[in-house]
Coordinates of C-alpha atoms in Angstrom, one line a residue:
M30 CA 29.5 8.6 97.3
T31 CA 30.1 4.9 97.2
K32 CA 30.1 2.6 100.3
A33 CA 33.9 2.2 100.0
A34 CA 34.4 5.9 99.9
M35 CA 32.2 6.4 102.9
F36 CA 34.1 3.7 104.9
A37 CA 37.4 5.4 103.9
F38 CA 36.0 8.7 105.0
A39 CA 34.9 7.2 108.3
D40 CA 38.3 5.6 108.8
R41 CA 40.0 9.0 108.3
L42 CA 37.6 10.6 110.8
E43 CA 38.3 7.9 113.3
A44 CA 42.0 8.4 113.0
R45 CA 41.7 12.2 113.4
L46 CA 39.5 11.7 116.4
A47 CA 42.2 9.4 118.0
Q48 CA 44.9 12.0 117.3
A49 CA 42.7 14.8 118.8
Q50 CA 42.0 12.7 121.9
T51 CA 45.7 12.0 122.4
A52 CA 46.6 15.7 122.0
A53 CA 43.9 16.7 124.5
T54 CA 45.2 14.1 127.0
R55 CA 48.7 15.6 126.7
L56 CA 47.5 19.2 126.7
T57 CA 45.9 19.3 130.1
P58 CA 49.0 18.4 132.1
A59 CA 51.1 20.7 130.0
L60 CA 48.7 23.6 130.6
L61 CA 48.7 22.9 134.3
A62 CA 52.5 22.8 134.4
K63 CA 52.8 26.1 132.6
A64 CA 50.2 27.7 134.9
F65 CA 52.1 26.6 138.0
R66 CA 55.3 28.0 136.5
G67 CA 53.6 31.3 135.8
E68 CA 54.1 31.0 132.1
L69 CA 50.5 31.6 130.9
V70 CA 50.2 35.3 131.7
P71 CA 52.8 38.1 132.1
Q72 CA 54.0 38.3 135.7
D73 CA 54.1 41.5 137.7
P74 CA 57.4 41.9 139.4
N75 CA 55.7 44.1 142.0
D76 CA 53.4 41.3 143.2
E77 CA 54.0 39.9 146.7
P78 CA 55.9 36.6 146.7
A79 CA 53.7 33.6 147.4
A80 CA 55.8 32.7 150.5
A81 CA 55.2 36.1 152.0
L82 CA 51.5 36.0 151.2
L83 CA 51.2 32.6 152.9
R84 CA 53.1 33.9 156.0
R85 CA 50.8 36.9 156.2
L86 CA 47.7 34.8 155.8
Q87 CA 48.8 32.4 158.5
A88 CA 49.6 35.3 160.9
Q89 CA 46.1 36.8 160.2
R90 CA 44.5 33.5 161.0
A91 CA 46.5 33.0 164.2
T92 CA 45.5 36.4 165.5
G93 CA 41.9 36.1 164.3
A94 CA 42.2 39.2 162.2
P95 CA 39.8 39.4 159.2
A96 CA 41.3 38.8 155.8
S97 CA 42.3 41.9 153.9
R98 CA 40.0 43.2 151.1
T99 CA 42.9 42.8 148.6
G100 CA 41.3 39.5 147.6
A101 CA 37.9 41.1 146.9
G102 CA 36.4 39.7 143.9
R103 CA 38.0 36.3 144.4
G104 CA 37.0 34.0 141.6
R105 CA 36.8 36.9 139.1
G106 CA 39.4 38.4 136.9
R107 CA 41.3 41.5 137.8
K108 CA 39.2 43.7 135.5
A109 CA 35.9 42.5 137.0
A110 CA 37.2 43.0 140.6
A111 CA 38.4 46.5 139.7
A112 CA 35.1 47.3 138.1
A113 CA 33.3 46.1 141.2
D114 CA 35.4 48.5 143.3
L115 CA 34.3 51.6 141.3

């Protein structure tokens, strides 16, 4: 491979890197927006609304009641939490 061909290859790689960096910069906010809209995973219509959950948690804190175990396995996926309950 000649020097000219190597420089051309390096230029193409640099352009692809710039495109990938631009795409990654745009992707993060787009993913966060979709996550907050609940568009990344199927939603369960039987789930408690967030407003009701927040009111319940505030009431528990006000009375000093311990948090319910429904949040057991916090930080893990549903499957891992369910497996831990077995």
